Tab-separated table of C-alpha atoms in Angstrom:
chain	number	residue	atom	x	y	z
V	1	UNK	CA	93.583	36.792	-40.867
V	2	UNK	CA	95.833	35.656	-44.298
V	3	UNK	CA	95.688	39.546	-45.409
V	4	UNK	CA	97.949	40.245	-42.120
V	5	UNK	CA	100.468	38.094	-43.753
V	6	UNK	CA	102.695	39.137	-45.476
V	7	UNK	CA	104.754	37.536	-48.561
V	8	UNK	CA	108.235	37.206	-46.656
V	9	UNK	CA	106.875	34.981	-43.960
V	10	UNK	CA	106.612	37.128	-40.992
V	11	UNK	CA	103.778	36.926	-38.900
V	12	UNK	CA	102.507	40.558	-37.973
V	13	UNK	CA	101.007	41.022	-34.800
V	14	UNK	CA	97.634	41.472	-35.183
V	15	UNK	CA	94.816	43.175	-32.575
V	16	UNK	CA	93.368	42.011	-29.798
V	17	UNK	CA	89.746	41.952	-28.671
V	18	UNK	CA	89.975	40.513	-24.986
V	19	UNK	CA	86.565	40.493	-22.907
V	20	UNK	CA	86.745	40.622	-19.522
V	21	UNK	CA	84.207	37.416	-19.117
V	22	UNK	CA	86.711	35.474	-20.982
V	23	UNK	CA	89.225	34.266	-18.637
V	24	UNK	CA	89.126	30.277	-17.916
V	25	UNK	CA	91.794	28.857	-15.071
V	26	UNK	CA	94.728	29.163	-15.771
V	27	UNK	CA	95.798	25.311	-16.630
V	28	UNK	CA	99.708	26.731	-17.095
V	29	UNK	CA	102.071	23.470	-16.037
V	30	UNK	CA	105.283	24.713	-14.454
V	31	UNK	CA	108.983	23.821	-15.720
V	32	UNK	CA	110.623	20.155	-14.115
V	33	UNK	CA	113.510	19.836	-11.901
V	34	UNK	CA	115.143	18.699	-15.769
V	35	UNK	CA	114.131	21.571	-17.690
V	36	UNK	CA	117.362	23.468	-19.736
V	37	UNK	CA	117.046	26.790	-18.724
V	38	UNK	CA	120.000	28.048	-19.107
V	39	UNK	CA	121.094	30.565	-21.410
V	40	UNK	CA	122.860	29.984	-24.993
V	41	UNK	CA	124.094	32.385	-27.465
V	42	UNK	CA	122.631	31.610	-30.616
V	43	UNK	CA	126.190	32.670	-32.314
V	44	UNK	CA	126.025	34.133	-36.224
V	45	UNK	CA	123.596	31.518	-37.410
V	46	UNK	CA	120.881	33.374	-38.925
V	47	UNK	CA	119.657	31.827	-42.310
V	48	UNK	CA	119.836	34.072	-45.569
V	49	UNK	CA	115.527	34.734	-44.828
V	50	UNK	CA	116.023	35.679	-41.356
V	51	UNK	CA	119.119	38.027	-42.445
V	52	UNK	CA	116.643	39.659	-45.735
V	53	UNK	CA	113.967	40.097	-43.272
V	54	UNK	CA	115.906	41.909	-40.587
V	55	UNK	CA	116.985	43.848	-43.431
V	56	UNK	CA	113.696	44.433	-45.013
V	57	UNK	CA	112.088	46.059	-41.394
V	58	UNK	CA	110.914	49.426	-41.877
V	59	UNK	CA	111.900	51.933	-38.791
V	60	UNK	CA	110.479	51.544	-35.262
V	61	UNK	CA	109.732	47.958	-36.123
V	62	UNK	CA	111.828	44.629	-34.837
V	63	UNK	CA	111.497	40.930	-35.330
V	64	UNK	CA	111.203	37.994	-32.715
V	65	UNK	CA	112.845	34.884	-34.484
V	66	UNK	CA	111.647	31.750	-32.473
V	67	UNK	CA	115.030	28.915	-31.963
V	68	UNK	CA	113.523	26.755	-30.249
V	69	UNK	CA	110.032	25.283	-29.421
V	70	UNK	CA	107.216	23.687	-30.759
V	71	UNK	CA	107.231	26.411	-33.798
V	72	UNK	CA	111.266	27.094	-34.197
V	73	UNK	CA	111.305	29.076	-37.432
V	74	UNK	CA	108.306	31.370	-37.088
V	75	UNK	CA	109.074	35.129	-37.370
V	76	UNK	CA	107.005	37.478	-35.584
V	77	UNK	CA	106.475	41.193	-36.618
V	78	UNK	CA	106.666	44.102	-33.875
V	79	UNK	CA	105.114	46.893	-35.075
V	80	UNK	CA	102.758	47.995	-32.969
V	81	UNK	CA	103.218	50.150	-29.466
V	82	UNK	CA	102.362	46.851	-27.651
V	83	UNK	CA	101.660	43.416	-28.301
V	84	UNK	CA	100.699	41.129	-26.266
V	85	UNK	CA	102.332	37.290	-25.849
V	86	UNK	CA	100.656	34.636	-24.393
V	87	UNK	CA	98.669	30.615	-24.851
V	88	UNK	CA	95.396	32.800	-25.168
V	89	UNK	CA	93.587	32.731	-28.390
V	90	UNK	CA	93.875	36.065	-29.201
V	91	UNK	CA	97.147	36.553	-27.431
V	92	UNK	CA	98.974	39.353	-30.648
V	93	UNK	CA	101.840	36.031	-30.492
V	94	UNK	CA	100.395	33.064	-29.881
V	95	UNK	CA	101.958	29.953	-28.123
V	96	UNK	CA	99.723	27.269	-27.567
V	97	UNK	CA	102.271	25.430	-24.929
V	98	UNK	CA	101.019	24.480	-21.424
V	99	UNK	CA	104.642	26.381	-20.305
V	100	UNK	CA	102.856	29.128	-21.189
V	101	UNK	CA	100.937	31.414	-19.016
V	102	UNK	CA	97.552	32.780	-21.034
V	103	UNK	CA	98.579	36.332	-20.341
V	104	UNK	CA	102.518	35.202	-20.393
V	105	UNK	CA	104.353	39.062	-21.253
V	106	UNK	CA	103.217	42.229	-23.106
V	107	UNK	CA	106.325	44.108	-25.382
V	108	UNK	CA	106.000	47.796	-25.911
V	109	UNK	CA	107.253	50.420	-27.694
V	110	UNK	CA	108.259	53.944	-27.571
V	111	UNK	CA	109.553	55.472	-30.640
V	112	UNK	CA	112.381	52.796	-31.425
V	113	UNK	CA	113.292	51.236	-28.262
V	114	UNK	CA	111.127	47.769	-26.968
V	115	UNK	CA	110.723	46.361	-23.764
V	116	UNK	CA	109.185	43.593	-22.804
V	117	UNK	CA	107.350	43.207	-19.599
V	118	UNK	CA	105.984	39.964	-17.597
V	119	UNK	CA	102.715	39.709	-16.993
V	120	UNK	CA	102.673	38.146	-13.795
V	121	UNK	CA	103.934	34.392	-15.609
V	122	UNK	CA	104.032	31.194	-13.709
V	123	UNK	CA	107.072	29.961	-15.538
V	124	UNK	CA	108.595	33.537	-15.504
V	125	UNK	CA	109.937	35.708	-18.205
V	126	UNK	CA	113.358	35.162	-19.321
V	127	UNK	CA	116.451	37.837	-20.639
V	128	UNK	CA	119.296	36.728	-21.807
V	129	UNK	CA	118.922	34.257	-19.042
V	130	UNK	CA	118.139	36.384	-16.863
V	131	UNK	CA	114.193	36.282	-15.136
V	132	UNK	CA	113.035	39.635	-15.342
V	133	UNK	CA	109.470	41.671	-14.386
V	134	UNK	CA	110.806	44.029	-17.131
V	135	UNK	CA	113.781	44.854	-19.246
V	136	UNK	CA	114.803	46.679	-21.975
V	137	UNK	CA	115.500	44.386	-25.398
V	138	UNK	CA	118.328	44.889	-27.454
V	139	UNK	CA	119.352	44.027	-31.196
V	140	UNK	CA	120.072	40.102	-30.486
V	141	UNK	CA	119.074	39.943	-27.439
V	142	UNK	CA	117.547	36.029	-26.651
V	143	UNK	CA	113.852	36.175	-24.893
V	144	UNK	CA	112.853	32.526	-23.390
V	145	UNK	CA	109.043	32.534	-23.171
V	146	UNK	CA	107.919	28.549	-21.442
V	147	UNK	CA	109.987	26.226	-23.948
V	148	UNK	CA	110.076	28.900	-26.132
V	149	UNK	CA	113.756	30.357	-27.095
V	150	UNK	CA	113.437	33.963	-29.188
V	151	UNK	CA	115.988	36.158	-30.784
V	152	UNK	CA	114.964	39.874	-30.592
V	153	UNK	CA	116.361	42.091	-33.840
V	154	UNK	CA	115.676	46.079	-34.477
V	155	UNK	CA	115.236	47.626	-37.680
V	156	UNK	CA	118.758	48.005	-39.077
V	157	UNK	CA	117.602	51.788	-39.816
V	158	UNK	CA	116.976	52.589	-36.128
V	159	UNK	CA	120.557	50.902	-35.199
V	160	UNK	CA	122.377	53.027	-37.898
V	161	UNK	CA	120.433	56.304	-36.312
V	162	UNK	CA	121.192	55.282	-32.481
V	163	UNK	CA	125.114	54.835	-33.865
V	164	UNK	CA	125.108	58.306	-34.890
V	165	UNK	CA	124.006	60.117	-31.852
C-alpha cells in the first residue's frame, strides 16, 4: 500500500475489494447523551502544509482533512468516482473506531461535484451540523462521521472554473 502514498502525505483512497460473505455482525456503538454533536466552524486555522496540499490538488479532486478524532491531522485525497468510508478494513477511508459503522458512508464524484451518501449508519452522517442521508459537499464543509470531524476542500482550479460560469 505504500505505493499509493504521495510525498506530501495525502492518503490516497484505494480500491475496495469487498466480498459478500465477509460481513460480520456490526458492533457500532451509539453516542451517549454526553456526546458533543454541535457544529463548530473551524475558522481559518489551516496549517501551511494543509494550504499547500489544497493548492496542489489536481482538477476533479478534493481533500478531506481530519480536524478532530483519533486520526486528527490525517488527509485523504478524493480522486475517484466513489470513495467508501467506514470501519471495515477494506474501506477506502478506514476509521477504526466503534462510533463508525463498518459501511458508514460513500463520497461520490460527478465531474467536479462531490456528494456524501450515508449508508444507513447507526450514528448517522452530519454535514455542517445537520444529519443527512445525502448532501452536496462544498468548499469548507464540515463532515462528521462518528467521533471524526473532517473538512472538505475542492481543487482551487475547480473553484476558479465555477466562478467563471
